[in-house]
Coordinates of C-alpha atoms and ligand atoms in Angstrom, one line a residue:
X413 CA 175.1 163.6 61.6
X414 CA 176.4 160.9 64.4
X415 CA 173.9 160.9 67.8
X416 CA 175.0 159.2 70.6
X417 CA 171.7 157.7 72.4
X418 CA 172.6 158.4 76.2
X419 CA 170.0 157.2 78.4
X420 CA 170.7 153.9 80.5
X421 CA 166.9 153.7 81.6
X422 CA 165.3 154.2 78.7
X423 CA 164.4 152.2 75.7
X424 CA 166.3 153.6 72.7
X425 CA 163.7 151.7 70.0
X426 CA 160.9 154.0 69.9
X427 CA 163.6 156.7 69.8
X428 CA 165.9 155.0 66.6
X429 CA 162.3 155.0 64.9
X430 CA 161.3 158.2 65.1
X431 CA 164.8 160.1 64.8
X432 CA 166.0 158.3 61.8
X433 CA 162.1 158.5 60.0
X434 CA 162.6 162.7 61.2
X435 CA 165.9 162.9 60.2
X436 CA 167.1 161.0 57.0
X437 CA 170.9 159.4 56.3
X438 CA 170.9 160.3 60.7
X439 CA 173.4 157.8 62.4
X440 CA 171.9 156.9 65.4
X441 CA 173.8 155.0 68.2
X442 CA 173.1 153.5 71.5
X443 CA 175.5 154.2 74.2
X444 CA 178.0 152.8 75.2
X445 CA 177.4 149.1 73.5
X446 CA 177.4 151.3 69.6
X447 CA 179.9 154.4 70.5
X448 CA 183.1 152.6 69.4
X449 CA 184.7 156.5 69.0
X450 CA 183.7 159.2 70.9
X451 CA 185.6 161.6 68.2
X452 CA 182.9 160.5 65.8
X453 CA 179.7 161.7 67.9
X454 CA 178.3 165.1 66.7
X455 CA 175.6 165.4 69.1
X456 CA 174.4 163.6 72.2
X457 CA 170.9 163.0 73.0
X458 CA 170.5 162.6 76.6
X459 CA 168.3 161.7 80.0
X460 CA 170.7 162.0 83.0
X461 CA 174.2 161.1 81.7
X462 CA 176.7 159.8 84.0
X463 CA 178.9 162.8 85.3
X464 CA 182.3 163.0 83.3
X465 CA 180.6 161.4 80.5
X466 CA 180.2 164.0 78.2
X467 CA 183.9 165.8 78.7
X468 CA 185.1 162.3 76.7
X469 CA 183.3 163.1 73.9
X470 CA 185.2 165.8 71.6
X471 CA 183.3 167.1 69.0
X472 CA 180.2 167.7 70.0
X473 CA 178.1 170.3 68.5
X474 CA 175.0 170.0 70.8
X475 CA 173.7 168.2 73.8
X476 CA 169.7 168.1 73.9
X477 CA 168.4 166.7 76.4
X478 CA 164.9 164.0 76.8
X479 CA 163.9 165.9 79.7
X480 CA 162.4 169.3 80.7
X481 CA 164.3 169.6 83.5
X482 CA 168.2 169.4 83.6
X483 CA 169.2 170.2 86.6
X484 CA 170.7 166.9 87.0
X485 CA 173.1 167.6 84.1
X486 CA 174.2 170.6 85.5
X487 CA 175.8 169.1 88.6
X488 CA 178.3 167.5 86.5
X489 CA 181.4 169.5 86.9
X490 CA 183.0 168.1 83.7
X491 CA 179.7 169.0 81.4
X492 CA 181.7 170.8 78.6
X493 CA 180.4 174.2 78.9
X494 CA 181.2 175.6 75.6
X495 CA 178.6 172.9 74.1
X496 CA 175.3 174.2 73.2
X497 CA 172.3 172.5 75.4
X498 CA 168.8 172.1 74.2
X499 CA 166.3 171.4 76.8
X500 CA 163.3 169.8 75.8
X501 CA 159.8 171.6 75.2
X502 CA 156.8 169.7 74.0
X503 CA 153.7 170.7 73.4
X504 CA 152.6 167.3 74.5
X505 CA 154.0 167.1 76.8
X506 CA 152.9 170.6 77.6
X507 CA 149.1 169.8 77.8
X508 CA 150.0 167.5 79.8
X509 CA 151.1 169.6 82.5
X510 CA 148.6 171.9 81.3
X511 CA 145.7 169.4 82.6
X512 CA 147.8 168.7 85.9
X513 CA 147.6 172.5 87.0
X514 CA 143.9 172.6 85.7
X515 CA 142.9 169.4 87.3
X516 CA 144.0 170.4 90.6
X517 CA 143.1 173.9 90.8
X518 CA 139.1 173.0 90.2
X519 CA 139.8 169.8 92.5
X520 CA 140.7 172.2 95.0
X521 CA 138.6 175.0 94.2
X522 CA 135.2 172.6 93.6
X523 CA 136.2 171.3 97.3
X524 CA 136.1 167.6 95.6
X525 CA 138.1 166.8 98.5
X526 CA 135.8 167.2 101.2
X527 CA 133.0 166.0 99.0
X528 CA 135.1 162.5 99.2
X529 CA 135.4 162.9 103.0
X530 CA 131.7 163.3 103.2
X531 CA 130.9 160.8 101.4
X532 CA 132.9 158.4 103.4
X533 CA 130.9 159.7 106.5
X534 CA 127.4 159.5 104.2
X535 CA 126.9 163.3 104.5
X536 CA 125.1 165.2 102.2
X537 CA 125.9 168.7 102.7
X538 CA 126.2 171.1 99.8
X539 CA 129.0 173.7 100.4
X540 CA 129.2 177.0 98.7
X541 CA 131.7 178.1 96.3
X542 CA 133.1 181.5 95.2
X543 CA 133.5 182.4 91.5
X544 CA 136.1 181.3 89.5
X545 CA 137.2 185.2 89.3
X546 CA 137.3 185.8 93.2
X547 CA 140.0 182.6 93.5
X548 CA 143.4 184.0 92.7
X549 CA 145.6 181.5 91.4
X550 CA 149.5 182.2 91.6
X551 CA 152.2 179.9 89.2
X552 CA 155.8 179.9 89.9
X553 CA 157.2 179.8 86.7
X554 CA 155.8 181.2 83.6
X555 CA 157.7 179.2 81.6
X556 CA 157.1 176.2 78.7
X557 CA 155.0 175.0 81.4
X558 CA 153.8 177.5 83.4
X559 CA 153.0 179.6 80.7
X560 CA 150.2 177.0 79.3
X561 CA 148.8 176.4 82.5
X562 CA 148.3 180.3 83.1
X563 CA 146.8 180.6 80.0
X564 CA 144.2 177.9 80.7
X565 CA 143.6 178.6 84.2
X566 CA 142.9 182.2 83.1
X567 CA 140.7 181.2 80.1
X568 CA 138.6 179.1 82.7
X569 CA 138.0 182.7 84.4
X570 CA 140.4 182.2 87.4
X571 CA 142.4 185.6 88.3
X572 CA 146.0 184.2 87.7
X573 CA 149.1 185.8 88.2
X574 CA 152.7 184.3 87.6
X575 CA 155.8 184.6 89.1
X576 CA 159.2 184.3 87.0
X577 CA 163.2 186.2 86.2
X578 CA 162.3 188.0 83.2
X579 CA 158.8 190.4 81.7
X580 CA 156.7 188.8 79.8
X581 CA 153.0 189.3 78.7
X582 CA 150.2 187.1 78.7
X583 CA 146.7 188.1 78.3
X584 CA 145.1 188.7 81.6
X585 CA 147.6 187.6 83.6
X586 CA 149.6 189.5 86.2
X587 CA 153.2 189.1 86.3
X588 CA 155.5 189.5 89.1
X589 CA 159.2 189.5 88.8
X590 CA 162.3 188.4 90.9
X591 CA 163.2 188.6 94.9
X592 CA 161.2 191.9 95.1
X593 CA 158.3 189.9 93.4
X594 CA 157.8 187.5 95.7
X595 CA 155.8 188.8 98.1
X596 CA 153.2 190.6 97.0
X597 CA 153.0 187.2 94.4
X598 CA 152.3 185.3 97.8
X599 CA 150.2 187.8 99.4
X600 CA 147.8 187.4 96.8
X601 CA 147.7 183.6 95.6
X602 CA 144.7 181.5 97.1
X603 CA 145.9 178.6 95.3
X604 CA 149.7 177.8 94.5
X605 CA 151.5 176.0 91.8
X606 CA 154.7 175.3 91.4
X607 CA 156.2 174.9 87.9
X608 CA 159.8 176.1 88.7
X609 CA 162.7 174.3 87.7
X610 CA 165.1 173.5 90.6
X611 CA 168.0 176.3 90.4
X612 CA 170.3 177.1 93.6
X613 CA 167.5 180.0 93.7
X614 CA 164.7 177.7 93.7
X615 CA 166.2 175.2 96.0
X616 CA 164.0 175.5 99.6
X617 CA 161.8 178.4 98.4
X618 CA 158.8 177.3 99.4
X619 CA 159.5 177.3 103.5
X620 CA 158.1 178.7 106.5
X621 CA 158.6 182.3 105.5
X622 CA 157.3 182.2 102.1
X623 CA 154.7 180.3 103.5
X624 CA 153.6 182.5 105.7
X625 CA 152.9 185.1 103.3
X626 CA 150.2 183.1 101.4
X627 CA 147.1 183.7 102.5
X628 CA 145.4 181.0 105.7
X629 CA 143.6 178.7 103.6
X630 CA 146.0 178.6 100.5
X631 CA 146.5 175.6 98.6
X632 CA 149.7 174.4 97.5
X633 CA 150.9 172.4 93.9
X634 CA 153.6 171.3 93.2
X635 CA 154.7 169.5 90.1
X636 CA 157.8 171.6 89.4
X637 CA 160.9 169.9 91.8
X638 CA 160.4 168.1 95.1
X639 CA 163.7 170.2 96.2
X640 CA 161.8 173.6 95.6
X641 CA 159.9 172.9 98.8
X642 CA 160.8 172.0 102.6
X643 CA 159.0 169.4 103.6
X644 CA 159.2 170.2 106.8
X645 CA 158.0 173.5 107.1
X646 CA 154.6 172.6 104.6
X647 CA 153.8 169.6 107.3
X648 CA 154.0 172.2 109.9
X649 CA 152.1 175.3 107.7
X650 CA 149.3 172.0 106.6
X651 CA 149.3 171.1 110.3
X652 CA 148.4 174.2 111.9
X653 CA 146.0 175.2 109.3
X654 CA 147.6 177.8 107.7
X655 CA 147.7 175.8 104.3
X656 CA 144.6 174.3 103.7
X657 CA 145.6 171.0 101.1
X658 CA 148.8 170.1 99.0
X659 CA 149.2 168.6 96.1
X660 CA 152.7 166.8 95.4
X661 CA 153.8 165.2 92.4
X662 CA 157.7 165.7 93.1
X663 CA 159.8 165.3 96.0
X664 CA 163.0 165.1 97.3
X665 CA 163.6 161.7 96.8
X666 CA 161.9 159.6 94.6
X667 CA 159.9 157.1 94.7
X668 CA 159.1 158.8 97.1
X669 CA 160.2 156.4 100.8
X670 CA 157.8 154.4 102.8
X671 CA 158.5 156.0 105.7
X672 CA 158.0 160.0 104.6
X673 CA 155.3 161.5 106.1
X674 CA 153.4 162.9 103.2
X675 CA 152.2 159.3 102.6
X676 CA 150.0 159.4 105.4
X677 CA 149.2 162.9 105.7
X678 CA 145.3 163.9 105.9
X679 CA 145.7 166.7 103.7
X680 CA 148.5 165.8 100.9
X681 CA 147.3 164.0 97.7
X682 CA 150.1 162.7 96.0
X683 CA 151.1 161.6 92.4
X684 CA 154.3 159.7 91.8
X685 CA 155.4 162.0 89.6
X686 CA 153.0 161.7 86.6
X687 CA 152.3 165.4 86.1
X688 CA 153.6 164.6 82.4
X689 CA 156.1 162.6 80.9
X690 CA 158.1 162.4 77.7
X691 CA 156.4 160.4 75.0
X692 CA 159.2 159.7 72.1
X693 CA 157.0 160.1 69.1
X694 CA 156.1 163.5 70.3
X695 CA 159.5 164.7 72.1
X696 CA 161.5 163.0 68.9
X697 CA 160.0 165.1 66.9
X698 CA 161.4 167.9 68.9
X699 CA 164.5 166.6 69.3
X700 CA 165.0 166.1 65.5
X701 CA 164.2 169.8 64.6
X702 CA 167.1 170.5 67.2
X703 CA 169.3 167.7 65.6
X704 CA 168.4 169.1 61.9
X705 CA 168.9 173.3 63.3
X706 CA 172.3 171.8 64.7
X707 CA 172.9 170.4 61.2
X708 CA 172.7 173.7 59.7
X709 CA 175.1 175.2 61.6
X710 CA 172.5 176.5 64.2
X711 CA 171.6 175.8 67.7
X712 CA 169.2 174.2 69.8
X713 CA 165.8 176.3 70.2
X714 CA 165.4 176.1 74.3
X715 CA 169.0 176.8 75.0
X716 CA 169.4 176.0 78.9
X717 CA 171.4 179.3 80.6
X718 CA 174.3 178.0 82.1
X719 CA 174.6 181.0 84.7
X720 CA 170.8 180.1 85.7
X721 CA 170.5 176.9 86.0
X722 CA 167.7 175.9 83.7
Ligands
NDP1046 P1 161.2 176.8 81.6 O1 162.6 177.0 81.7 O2 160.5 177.0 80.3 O3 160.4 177.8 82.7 C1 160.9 178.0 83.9 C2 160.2 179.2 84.5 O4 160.7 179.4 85.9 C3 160.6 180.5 83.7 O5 159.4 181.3 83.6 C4 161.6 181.2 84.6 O6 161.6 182.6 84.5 C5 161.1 180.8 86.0 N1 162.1 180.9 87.0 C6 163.2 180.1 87.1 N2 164.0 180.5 88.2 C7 163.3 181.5 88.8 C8 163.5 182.3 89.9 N3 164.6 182.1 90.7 N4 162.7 183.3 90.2 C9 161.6 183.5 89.4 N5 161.3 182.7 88.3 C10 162.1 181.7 88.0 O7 160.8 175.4 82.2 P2 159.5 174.5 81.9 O8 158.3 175.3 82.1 O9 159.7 173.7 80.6 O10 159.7 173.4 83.1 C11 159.7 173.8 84.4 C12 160.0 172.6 85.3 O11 159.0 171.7 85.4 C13 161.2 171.8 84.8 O12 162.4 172.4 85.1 C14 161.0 170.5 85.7 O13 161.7 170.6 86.9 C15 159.5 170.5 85.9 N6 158.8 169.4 85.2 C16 158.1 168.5 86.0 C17 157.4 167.5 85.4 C18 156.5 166.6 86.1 O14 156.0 165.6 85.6 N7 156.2 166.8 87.4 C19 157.5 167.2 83.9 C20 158.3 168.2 83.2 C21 159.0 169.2 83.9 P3 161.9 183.3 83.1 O15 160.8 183.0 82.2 O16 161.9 184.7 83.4 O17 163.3 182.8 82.7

């Protein structure tokens, strides 16, 4: 097997270790300085390839891709759509996100926010709390992701429900599916997270209107895609009171610009996109179970659906 290493940000070394100890005799090479013949590449191993890239290579039996998310790729007219593509799942990656979610929820749901804000004005002031089971928590996206932080959040005794395309059952936990979904998903979510991919479906979902549906006093995270939410209409929802706190770790643009509002904003607490990250010793490993499945005539495990999006 020939792997093209695609990924002009990223250091291929920690990569060419682990892919060559997971996958013996595999011929791993950097692009573009090592990919002399695109004809020879089998499968391309990727993090946001230049568009038009991947059309010049030939033969390719998969593309699998560093990242989680791929809506990137998919914006490339010329991706060869007959290819295979693995998107990557992790379980370290995983957790990771895992403890984002749960993190935030018991910030939020603890009040550790206004605990700091009191202690800035030297207040001591105990304020009451309701039970883990009275504070619903809704996730968008019950996928890799959203799955694990469902789980968790539920297994800490929060009433979770989930939001995603397609039925699925996980203990305890309520799902809703699709447009017709939505709603009553909103209706009933005291605090928010977002683990969607970004989709043309997704794109601007969270606005004024879906907004409005959460109950006043919701919180709001987001670590799925900047893109999913309008900024606008959450400044407005967080200014009027209607959403009590955000928590962003994506945005539209990123980093995220000096002058964008949410820096400054009373009631946003940002992360620059740290919700979890791809750590090669762990995601190789992935990868080369995909490069070995595609090496047996089979494909990728997390195929990405084409006619979705993600
Ligand atoms: P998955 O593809 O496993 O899960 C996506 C979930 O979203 C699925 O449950 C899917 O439903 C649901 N979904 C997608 N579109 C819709 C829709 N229109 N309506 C309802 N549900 C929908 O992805 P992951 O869980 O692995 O990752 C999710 C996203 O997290 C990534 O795409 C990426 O954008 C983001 N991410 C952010 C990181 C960070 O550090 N902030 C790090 C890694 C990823 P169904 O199950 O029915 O298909």
């Amino acid at each position: 097997m020939i792997i093209a290493f695609i990924n002009e940000k990223g250091d291929p070394a920690p990569w060419r270790e682990v892919l060559t100890e997971e996958v013996p005799g595999l011929d791993f090479r950097v692009w573009p300085d090592e990919v002399t013949d695109p004809a020879e590449i089998d499968i391309a191993v990727v993090a946001l390839p230049p568009p038009g890239l991947l059309k010049t290579f030939p033969n390719l039996k998969a593309i699998l891709s560093m990242w989680a998310g791929v809506e990137s790729m998919l914006l490339d007219p010329d991706l060869p759509r007959d290819v295979p593509i693995g998107r990557l799942v992790d379980r370290a990656m995983t957790r990771d996100m895992m403890h984002h979610a749960v993190h935030w929820v018991l910030h939020y749901h603890r009040d550790a926010h206004r605990y700091a804000e009191q202690q800035r004005h030297g207040k001591w002031k105990s304020i009451p709390y309701p039970e883990a089971a009275e504070r619903r928590v809704g996730i968008m996206g019950l996928g890799a992701l959203g799955g694990a932080a469902a789980r968790a959040l539920s297994d800490l005794g929060f009433t979770v429900a989930g939001w995603a395309n397609n039925p699925k059952s996980i203990d305890d936990v309520e799902v809703f599916l699709g447009t017709d979904g939505l709603i009553p998903f909103l209706q009933r979510t005291d605090i928010l997270v977002s683990l969607l991919p970004l989709t043309p479906a997704t794109e601007g979902l969270i606005n004024r209107t879906t907004l409005a549906h959460l109950p006043k006093g919701a919180f709001i995270i987001n670590a799925g895609r900047g893109a999913s939410v309008i900024d606008e209409d959450l400044i407005e929802s967080l200014d009027s009171g209607h959403i009590a706190r955000a928590s962003l770790d994506v945005f539209h643009t990123e980093p995220l610009p000096a002058d964008n509002p949410y820096w400054n904003h009373s009631k946003v607490d940002l992360t620059p996109h740290v919700a979890s990250h791809t750590t090669p010793r762990t995601a190789g490993r992935e990868v080369a179970q995909d490069i070995r499945l595609v090496a047996a005539g089979k494909k990728p495990r997390n195929l990405v659906k084409l006619d979705r999006g993600y």
